Coordinates of C-alpha atoms in Angstrom, one line a residue:
M1 CA 0.0 0.0 0.0
N2 CA 1.1 3.6 -0.5
A3 CA 2.8 5.5 2.3
S4 CA 0.5 7.0 4.9
E5 CA 0.0 10.7 5.2
G6 CA 3.1 12.3 6.8
E7 CA 5.4 9.3 6.0
E8 CA 8.2 9.4 3.5
P9 CA 7.4 7.2 0.4
T10 CA 9.5 4.1 0.1
V11 CA 11.3 3.0 -3.1
Q12 CA 8.5 0.4 -3.5
D13 CA 5.9 3.1 -3.2
Q14 CA 7.6 5.1 -5.9
D15 CA 8.0 2.1 -8.2
R16 CA 4.3 1.2 -7.7
D17 CA 3.2 4.8 -8.5
Q18 CA 5.3 4.9 -11.5
D19 CA 3.9 1.6 -12.8
Q20 CA 0.4 3.0 -12.4
D21 CA 1.5 6.1 -14.3
L22 CA 3.0 4.0 -17.1
A23 CA -0.2 2.0 -17.3
E24 CA -1.9 5.2 -18.3
L25 CA 0.5 5.6 -21.2
R26 CA 0.2 2.0 -22.2
H27 CA -3.6 2.4 -22.2
A28 CA -3.3 5.5 -24.4
L29 CA -0.7 4.1 -26.9
G30 CA -1.0 0.3 -26.7
P31 CA 2.0 -1.4 -28.5
K32 CA 3.4 1.9 -29.6
F33 CA 4.7 2.4 -26.1
V34 CA 7.7 0.1 -25.6
T35 CA 9.4 -0.6 -22.2
D36 CA 11.4 -3.7 -23.0
R37 CA 15.1 -2.8 -22.2
A38 CA 16.4 -4.7 -25.2
R39 CA 14.4 -2.4 -27.5
V40 CA 14.6 0.8 -25.5
V41 CA 18.4 0.8 -25.4
I42 CA 18.5 1.1 -29.2
Y43 CA 16.9 4.6 -28.9
E44 CA 19.0 6.0 -26.0
N45 CA 21.9 7.4 -27.9
D46 CA 22.5 9.4 -31.1
S47 CA 25.6 9.5 -33.3
S48 CA 27.5 12.0 -31.0
R49 CA 30.2 11.5 -28.4
A50 CA 27.6 12.1 -25.6
V51 CA 27.2 8.7 -24.1
F52 CA 24.0 8.1 -22.1
A53 CA 24.3 6.6 -18.7
G54 CA 21.0 5.5 -17.1
A55 CA 17.8 3.9 -18.2
A56 CA 14.9 5.5 -20.0
L57 CA 11.3 4.6 -18.9
G58 CA 10.4 3.7 -22.5
V59 CA 10.0 4.7 -26.1
V60 CA 6.9 6.1 -27.8
L61 CA 7.0 4.8 -31.4
A62 CA 4.7 7.5 -32.6
E63 CA 2.7 7.1 -35.8
A64 CA 0.6 10.2 -35.7
A65 CA 0.4 13.6 -34.1
E66 CA -2.1 12.3 -31.6
D67 CA 0.5 9.8 -30.3
V68 CA 3.0 12.5 -29.7
S69 CA 0.3 14.6 -28.1
A70 CA -0.7 11.8 -25.7
A71 CA 3.0 11.2 -24.8
L72 CA 3.7 14.9 -24.0
A73 CA 0.5 15.4 -22.1
W74 CA 1.5 12.4 -19.9
A75 CA 5.0 13.6 -19.5
H76 CA 3.8 17.1 -18.6
A77 CA 1.4 15.8 -16.0
N78 CA 4.0 13.6 -14.5
G79 CA 7.1 15.9 -14.7
V80 CA 9.0 13.4 -16.9
P81 CA 11.8 14.7 -19.2
V82 CA 11.4 13.9 -22.9
S83 CA 14.0 13.4 -25.6
V84 CA 13.0 13.5 -29.2
R85 CA 14.6 11.3 -31.8
G86 CA 14.4 11.0 -35.6
A87 CA 17.0 8.8 -37.3
G88 CA 19.6 9.3 -34.5
T89 CA 22.2 10.8 -36.9
G90 CA 22.7 14.0 -34.8
L91 CA 26.2 14.8 -33.7
V92 CA 25.7 17.0 -30.6
G93 CA 23.9 14.8 -28.2
G94 CA 20.5 16.4 -28.7
A95 CA 18.6 13.2 -28.9
T96 CA 20.3 11.2 -26.1
A97 CA 17.9 9.9 -23.5
Y98 CA 17.3 11.0 -19.9
D99 CA 17.5 8.7 -16.9
R100 CA 13.9 7.7 -16.1
G101 CA 12.8 9.9 -19.0
L102 CA 10.6 9.3 -22.0
I103 CA 11.9 8.9 -25.6
V104 CA 9.6 10.0 -28.4
S105 CA 10.7 8.4 -31.7
L106 CA 9.4 9.9 -35.0
E107 CA 10.9 7.2 -37.3
R108 CA 7.6 5.7 -38.0
M109 CA 6.1 9.0 -39.1
N110 CA 7.8 8.7 -42.5
R111 CA 5.1 9.4 -45.0
I112 CA 5.0 12.1 -47.8
L113 CA 1.4 13.2 -47.3
E114 CA 1.0 15.4 -50.4
F115 CA 2.6 17.0 -53.4
A116 CA 1.2 20.2 -54.7
P117 CA 3.3 20.8 -57.8
Q118 CA 1.4 24.0 -58.9
D119 CA 2.3 25.6 -55.6
R120 CA 5.7 23.9 -55.5
L121 CA 4.9 22.5 -52.0
A122 CA 5.0 19.1 -50.3
T123 CA 3.5 18.1 -47.0
V124 CA 5.6 15.5 -45.1
Q125 CA 5.9 13.8 -41.7
P126 CA 9.1 14.4 -39.8
G127 CA 10.6 10.9 -40.2
V128 CA 10.8 11.1 -44.0
I129 CA 14.4 10.6 -45.2
T130 CA 15.6 13.8 -46.9
A131 CA 16.8 12.0 -50.1
D132 CA 13.5 10.2 -50.4
L133 CA 11.6 13.5 -50.4
D134 CA 14.1 14.9 -53.0
D135 CA 13.8 11.7 -55.2
A136 CA 10.0 11.8 -55.0
A137 CA 9.9 15.5 -55.9
H138 CA 11.9 14.7 -59.1
E139 CA 8.9 12.8 -60.4
H140 CA 7.0 16.2 -60.5
G141 CA 9.9 18.1 -62.1
L142 CA 10.9 19.5 -58.7
F143 CA 13.5 19.1 -56.0
F144 CA 14.0 19.8 -52.3
P145 CA 17.1 22.0 -52.0
P146 CA 18.4 21.3 -48.5
D147 CA 21.1 18.7 -49.1
P148 CA 23.1 17.6 -46.0
A149 CA 26.0 15.2 -46.7
S150 CA 24.0 12.6 -44.7
V151 CA 21.0 13.2 -47.0
R152 CA 20.4 9.5 -47.4
T153 CA 20.1 8.8 -43.7
C154 CA 19.0 12.1 -42.0
T155 CA 15.3 13.1 -41.8
V156 CA 13.4 16.2 -42.8
G157 CA 12.3 16.6 -39.2
G158 CA 15.9 16.5 -38.0
N159 CA 16.9 18.9 -40.6
I160 CA 14.2 21.3 -39.4
A161 CA 15.1 20.8 -35.8
T162 CA 18.7 21.8 -36.4
N163 CA 18.1 24.1 -39.4
A164 CA 20.6 22.0 -41.4
G165 CA 22.4 23.2 -44.4
G166 CA 24.4 21.0 -46.8
L167 CA 26.1 20.9 -50.1
R168 CA 23.6 23.2 -52.0
C169 CA 23.6 26.0 -49.4
V170 CA 25.7 28.3 -51.5
A171 CA 22.9 28.5 -54.0
H172 CA 19.8 27.7 -52.0
G173 CA 20.3 28.6 -48.4
V174 CA 19.5 26.5 -45.3
T175 CA 16.4 24.5 -44.3
S176 CA 14.6 27.5 -42.8
D177 CA 14.4 29.0 -46.3
W178 CA 12.3 26.0 -47.5
V179 CA 9.8 25.6 -44.7
A180 CA 6.4 27.2 -45.2
A181 CA 4.4 25.8 -42.3
L182 CA 4.6 23.4 -39.4
T183 CA 2.4 21.4 -37.1
V184 CA 3.9 21.2 -33.6
V185 CA 3.0 19.4 -30.4
L186 CA 3.7 21.7 -27.4
A187 CA 5.0 20.5 -24.1
D188 CA 1.5 20.1 -22.6
G189 CA 0.2 18.1 -25.5
R190 CA -1.6 20.8 -27.4
I191 CA -1.2 20.8 -31.2
M192 CA -0.4 24.0 -32.9
R193 CA -0.1 25.0 -36.6
T194 CA 2.2 27.7 -37.8
G195 CA 2.8 29.5 -41.1
A196 CA 0.8 29.2 -44.3
R197 CA 0.9 27.6 -47.7
T198 CA 1.0 31.1 -49.4
R199 CA 4.3 32.6 -50.6
K200 CA 3.6 35.7 -48.5
N201 CA 2.4 35.6 -44.8
V202 CA 2.9 38.4 -42.3
V203 CA 0.3 37.4 -39.8
G204 CA 1.5 37.6 -36.2
Y205 CA 5.0 36.5 -35.0
D206 CA 6.9 34.2 -37.3
L207 CA 6.4 31.1 -35.1
T208 CA 7.5 28.8 -37.9
R209 CA 11.1 30.1 -37.8
L210 CA 11.0 30.1 -34.0
F211 CA 10.6 26.3 -34.0
I212 CA 13.1 25.8 -36.8
G213 CA 16.5 25.2 -35.2
S214 CA 15.0 24.9 -31.7
E215 CA 16.3 21.3 -31.4
G216 CA 13.2 19.9 -29.7
T217 CA 13.3 22.3 -26.8
L218 CA 10.0 24.2 -27.6
G219 CA 7.9 21.5 -29.2
V220 CA 7.9 18.4 -31.3
I221 CA 7.5 18.9 -35.1
V222 CA 5.0 16.3 -36.4
E223 CA 4.3 17.7 -39.9
A224 CA 5.9 20.2 -42.2
V225 CA 4.8 22.0 -45.4
V226 CA 8.1 22.5 -47.4
R227 CA 8.8 24.5 -50.4
L228 CA 10.2 22.9 -53.6
E229 CA 12.2 24.3 -56.5
S230 CA 12.0 23.5 -60.2
L231 CA 14.7 21.0 -61.4
P232 CA 17.4 22.8 -63.4
V233 CA 17.6 22.3 -67.1
G234 CA 20.2 19.8 -68.2
P235 CA 22.7 17.7 -66.2
P236 CA 25.0 19.3 -63.6
V237 CA 28.5 20.0 -64.6
T238 CA 31.1 18.9 -62.0
F239 CA 34.5 20.7 -61.7
W240 CA 37.5 20.3 -59.5
A241 CA 40.7 22.3 -58.7
E242 CA 43.7 21.2 -56.7
F243 CA 45.7 23.7 -54.6
D244 CA 49.1 23.3 -53.0
G245 CA 48.1 25.6 -50.1
L246 CA 44.9 26.6 -48.3
P247 CA 45.4 30.4 -48.6
E248 CA 45.2 30.1 -52.4
A249 CA 42.1 27.9 -52.2
G250 CA 40.4 30.3 -49.8
A251 CA 41.2 33.3 -52.0
A252 CA 39.6 31.4 -55.0
V253 CA 36.5 30.6 -53.0
T254 CA 36.0 34.2 -51.9
E255 CA 36.2 35.4 -55.5
I256 CA 33.9 32.6 -56.8
V257 CA 31.2 33.3 -54.2
G258 CA 31.3 37.0 -55.1
S259 CA 31.1 36.4 -58.9
A260 CA 28.2 36.0 -61.3
S261 CA 29.1 32.4 -61.7
R262 CA 28.0 31.2 -58.3
P263 CA 27.8 27.4 -58.3
E264 CA 25.2 25.1 -56.8
V265 CA 27.8 23.1 -54.9
L266 CA 31.2 24.3 -53.7
E267 CA 33.1 22.0 -51.3
L268 CA 36.7 22.3 -50.0
M269 CA 38.5 19.3 -48.5
D270 CA 42.0 19.3 -47.0
A271 CA 44.6 16.7 -48.2
L272 CA 44.1 14.4 -45.2
T273 CA 40.4 14.2 -45.9
V274 CA 40.8 13.4 -49.6
R275 CA 43.5 10.8 -48.8
T276 CA 41.3 9.1 -46.2
I277 CA 38.3 9.0 -48.6
E278 CA 40.5 7.3 -51.2
E279 CA 41.9 4.8 -48.7
V280 CA 38.4 3.8 -47.4
F281 CA 36.3 4.2 -50.5
P282 CA 38.9 4.0 -53.4
S283 CA 37.7 5.6 -56.7
G284 CA 40.9 7.0 -58.2
I285 CA 40.7 10.5 -56.7
R286 CA 44.0 12.4 -57.0
I287 CA 45.4 13.5 -53.6
P288 CA 46.2 17.2 -53.6
R289 CA 49.2 18.7 -51.7
G290 CA 47.0 21.2 -49.9
A291 CA 43.3 21.1 -50.7
L292 CA 40.8 19.9 -53.3
L293 CA 37.9 22.2 -54.3
V294 CA 34.9 20.3 -55.8
G295 CA 31.8 21.9 -57.2
Q296 CA 28.9 21.8 -59.5
A297 CA 27.2 24.3 -61.8
V298 CA 23.6 23.8 -63.0
G299 CA 21.2 25.2 -65.6
P300 CA 21.5 25.9 -69.3
D301 CA 24.8 27.8 -68.9
A302 CA 26.3 25.3 -66.5
A303 CA 29.3 24.5 -68.6
A304 CA 30.2 28.2 -69.2
H305 CA 29.8 28.9 -65.4
A306 CA 32.0 26.0 -64.6
E307 CA 34.7 27.2 -67.0
A308 CA 34.6 30.7 -65.5
I309 CA 35.0 29.2 -62.0
L310 CA 38.0 27.2 -63.1
A311 CA 39.5 30.3 -64.6
V312 CA 39.2 31.9 -61.1
C313 CA 40.9 28.9 -59.6
R314 CA 43.8 29.1 -62.0
R315 CA 44.3 32.8 -61.4
H316 CA 44.6 32.0 -57.7
G317 CA 47.3 29.4 -58.3
A318 CA 45.5 26.1 -58.7
S319 CA 48.0 23.4 -59.6
A320 CA 45.4 21.6 -61.7
A321 CA 41.8 22.3 -62.6
A322 CA 39.3 20.7 -64.9
I323 CA 35.7 19.6 -65.7
A324 CA 35.0 16.2 -64.3
A325 CA 33.7 13.3 -66.4
N326 CA 30.9 12.6 -63.8
D327 CA 29.8 13.5 -60.4
N328 CA 31.9 10.9 -58.5
L329 CA 33.8 13.7 -56.8
V330 CA 30.6 15.1 -55.2
E331 CA 29.7 11.6 -54.1
A332 CA 33.1 11.1 -52.6
R333 CA 32.7 14.3 -50.6
R334 CA 29.5 12.8 -49.1
K335 CA 31.5 9.8 -47.9
S336 CA 34.0 12.0 -46.0
N337 CA 32.3 11.5 -42.6
P338 CA 32.1 7.7 -42.7
A339 CA 35.6 7.5 -44.2
L340 CA 37.2 9.7 -41.5
S341 CA 35.3 7.8 -38.7
A342 CA 36.6 4.5 -40.1
R343 CA 40.1 5.9 -39.9
G344 CA 39.7 6.9 -36.2
L345 CA 38.8 10.5 -36.7
K346 CA 35.4 10.1 -34.9
I347 CA 34.8 13.3 -32.8
A348 CA 33.2 16.0 -34.9
C349 CA 32.4 19.7 -34.6
D350 CA 31.2 22.3 -37.0
V351 CA 31.7 26.1 -37.0
G352 CA 30.9 28.9 -39.4
V353 CA 33.0 31.9 -40.5
P354 CA 32.6 34.6 -43.2
V355 CA 33.7 33.2 -46.5
S356 CA 36.5 35.7 -46.7
R357 CA 38.0 34.1 -43.5
L358 CA 37.7 30.5 -44.6
A359 CA 41.4 30.2 -45.6
D360 CA 42.4 31.7 -42.3
M361 CA 40.2 29.2 -40.5
F362 CA 41.7 26.2 -42.3
A363 CA 45.2 27.5 -41.5
G364 CA 44.3 28.2 -37.9
V365 CA 42.8 24.7 -37.4
A366 CA 46.1 23.2 -38.7
E367 CA 48.0 25.2 -36.1
V368 CA 45.6 24.1 -33.3
S369 CA 46.1 20.5 -34.4
R370 CA 49.9 20.9 -34.2
R371 CA 49.7 22.7 -30.8
H372 CA 47.6 19.9 -29.3
G373 CA 49.4 17.1 -31.1
I374 CA 46.1 15.6 -32.3
E375 CA 45.3 14.9 -35.9
V376 CA 42.4 16.9 -37.4
A377 CA 40.8 16.6 -40.8
S378 CA 38.7 19.5 -42.2
V379 CA 36.1 19.8 -44.9
A380 CA 33.9 22.8 -45.6
H381 CA 30.8 23.9 -47.4
A382 CA 33.1 26.5 -48.8
G383 CA 30.5 28.6 -50.4
D384 CA 28.9 29.6 -47.0
G385 CA 32.0 29.2 -44.8
N386 CA 30.7 26.2 -42.8
L387 CA 33.7 24.2 -41.6
H388 CA 33.4 20.6 -40.3
C389 CA 36.4 19.2 -38.4
K390 CA 36.9 15.5 -37.4
V391 CA 39.3 14.9 -34.5
A392 CA 41.3 11.7 -33.9
A393 CA 41.1 10.6 -30.3
P394 CA 41.1 7.3 -28.3
D395 CA 37.6 6.2 -27.2
T396 CA 38.5 6.8 -23.6
P397 CA 37.5 9.6 -21.1
S398 CA 40.9 11.2 -21.3
G399 CA 41.0 10.9 -25.1
I400 CA 37.6 12.5 -25.5
A401 CA 38.5 15.2 -23.0
A402 CA 41.6 16.0 -25.1
A403 CA 39.6 16.2 -28.3
D404 CA 37.0 18.4 -26.6
A405 CA 39.7 20.8 -25.5
L406 CA 41.0 21.0 -29.1
I407 CA 37.4 21.6 -30.4
D408 CA 36.9 24.4 -27.9
D409 CA 40.0 26.1 -29.3
I410 CA 38.7 25.6 -32.9
T411 CA 35.4 27.2 -31.8
R412 CA 37.2 30.2 -30.1
L413 CA 39.2 30.6 -33.3
A414 CA 36.0 30.8 -35.4
L415 CA 34.6 33.4 -33.1
S416 CA 37.8 35.4 -33.4
F417 CA 37.0 35.6 -37.1
D418 CA 33.4 36.9 -36.5
G419 CA 32.1 33.4 -36.9
T420 CA 29.6 31.2 -35.1
I421 CA 30.0 28.2 -32.8
T422 CA 27.9 26.0 -35.0
G423 CA 26.7 26.3 -38.6
E424 CA 24.2 23.4 -38.8
H425 CA 24.8 20.6 -36.3
G426 CA 23.2 22.6 -33.5
I427 CA 24.2 23.0 -29.8
G428 CA 22.6 19.9 -28.2
L429 CA 24.5 18.7 -25.1
V430 CA 28.1 18.7 -26.3
K431 CA 28.3 22.4 -27.3
Q432 CA 26.1 23.9 -24.7
H433 CA 29.0 25.2 -22.6
E434 CA 30.0 27.3 -25.6
L435 CA 26.7 29.3 -25.8
A436 CA 27.9 32.2 -23.6
W437 CA 31.0 32.6 -25.9
Q438 CA 28.7 33.8 -28.7
L439 CA 25.5 35.1 -27.0
D440 CA 25.3 37.9 -24.5
D441 CA 23.4 37.7 -21.3
V442 CA 20.4 39.5 -22.6
A443 CA 20.1 37.2 -25.6
L444 CA 20.4 34.2 -23.3
D445 CA 17.7 35.6 -20.9
V446 CA 15.3 36.1 -23.8
Q447 CA 15.8 32.6 -25.1
R448 CA 15.3 31.1 -21.7
A449 CA 12.1 33.2 -21.3
I450 CA 10.7 31.9 -24.5
K451 CA 11.6 28.3 -23.4
H452 CA 9.8 28.9 -20.1
T453 CA 6.7 30.3 -21.7
L454 CA 6.3 27.3 -24.0
D455 CA 7.6 24.6 -21.6
P456 CA 7.1 26.0 -18.1
L457 CA 7.9 22.6 -16.4
G458 CA 11.1 22.2 -18.6
I459 CA 10.3 18.6 -19.7
L460 CA 11.3 19.1 -23.4
T461 CA 14.9 18.3 -24.0
P462 CA 16.0 19.9 -20.8
G463 CA 19.5 21.1 -20.3
R464 CA 20.3 21.3 -24.0
A465 CA 20.4 23.7 -26.9
I466 CA 19.9 26.9 -24.8

């Protein structure tokens, strides 16, 4: 029986009460609520270095907005922390579980609900794989511009939650530029709709953009209306340029981005990254002395734009530059993350700097690597100055701590160049201590006030992102 009035509850009392509470969730969700440890543990970590220690209460395998609503209403009523998970590809610990917390998985909410080609819109659930949406849009003569390197494994909901960018950012911007409306479940279980299907909408505050990039701290995105673009005419033209040094490559990128021949893709990889890709996924890529610039131009004048870009590269000292026979180089760039991880460079970070400081950033990262005595490989969405670094470190507490110290120095370096502590991965758990390096006290207070207004009990992804 429960503890009498005035007596402290025993562990048995607490377990009994919790079992009764969980019974409510089982009744509401049936087999979509899973508590078997062998199944729950699969959902407790993401792809980051943040390792979860504890045991979640269970996983909600949501299939509809109503499932998420029931889960959050229960968590709100019982003061249970909630982690939100899509494909688990996040790199900052934002989806790791909480001890005695609830996991809401959106992987089963993976349907494309509607295409509206005349409006160039699609309505999707959050668990849709980004590449699947893009491929399906092609059948309507359209495409979905956000294009992370992990496009074949990451989800649209995850892209929205972190405001992801990707390879096509230089031409098309980031995910927030392509979201028209959202359906969001708030912390107390209420369902809210934001935005509109129209091109113009200035009614009230822009709540859609408030939730984009909020990393699950303000609500759970259960549906999105996304904008699509018409497919370019003709095949893309892939080009490449090798540089003996990063300063020359950076100068070329700066001129390219400011020119009339802006490409759709413009990626820069240091020599270590290219060498590693070739070792793990051999395809005959030439290894540069300093860096390899890879890009694509699209549209009816793609070939002319590519040649103009190559001319810029040659003016800035490219040791070799040419049109590629196919798009294998772009596909190789997409494999950089798994290739570097396979080689032992597993701990990742991303920062952003003005494009004009990209060469300085590459050089600075090399100096940080030498100073710490730890190997670092760097790649960049060069066209928008978003640098991704992978650090080699033993999978031990001391090894991870050493890598984290190096990453902190990389982050401070980016800020010294008027940059940002993350370009698209988000803050999550592993970068939260860096927030005050970029945001002033007033900005932090305002963000926390917004969080408290929408989630007064602090159950949604507590202790992360803000």
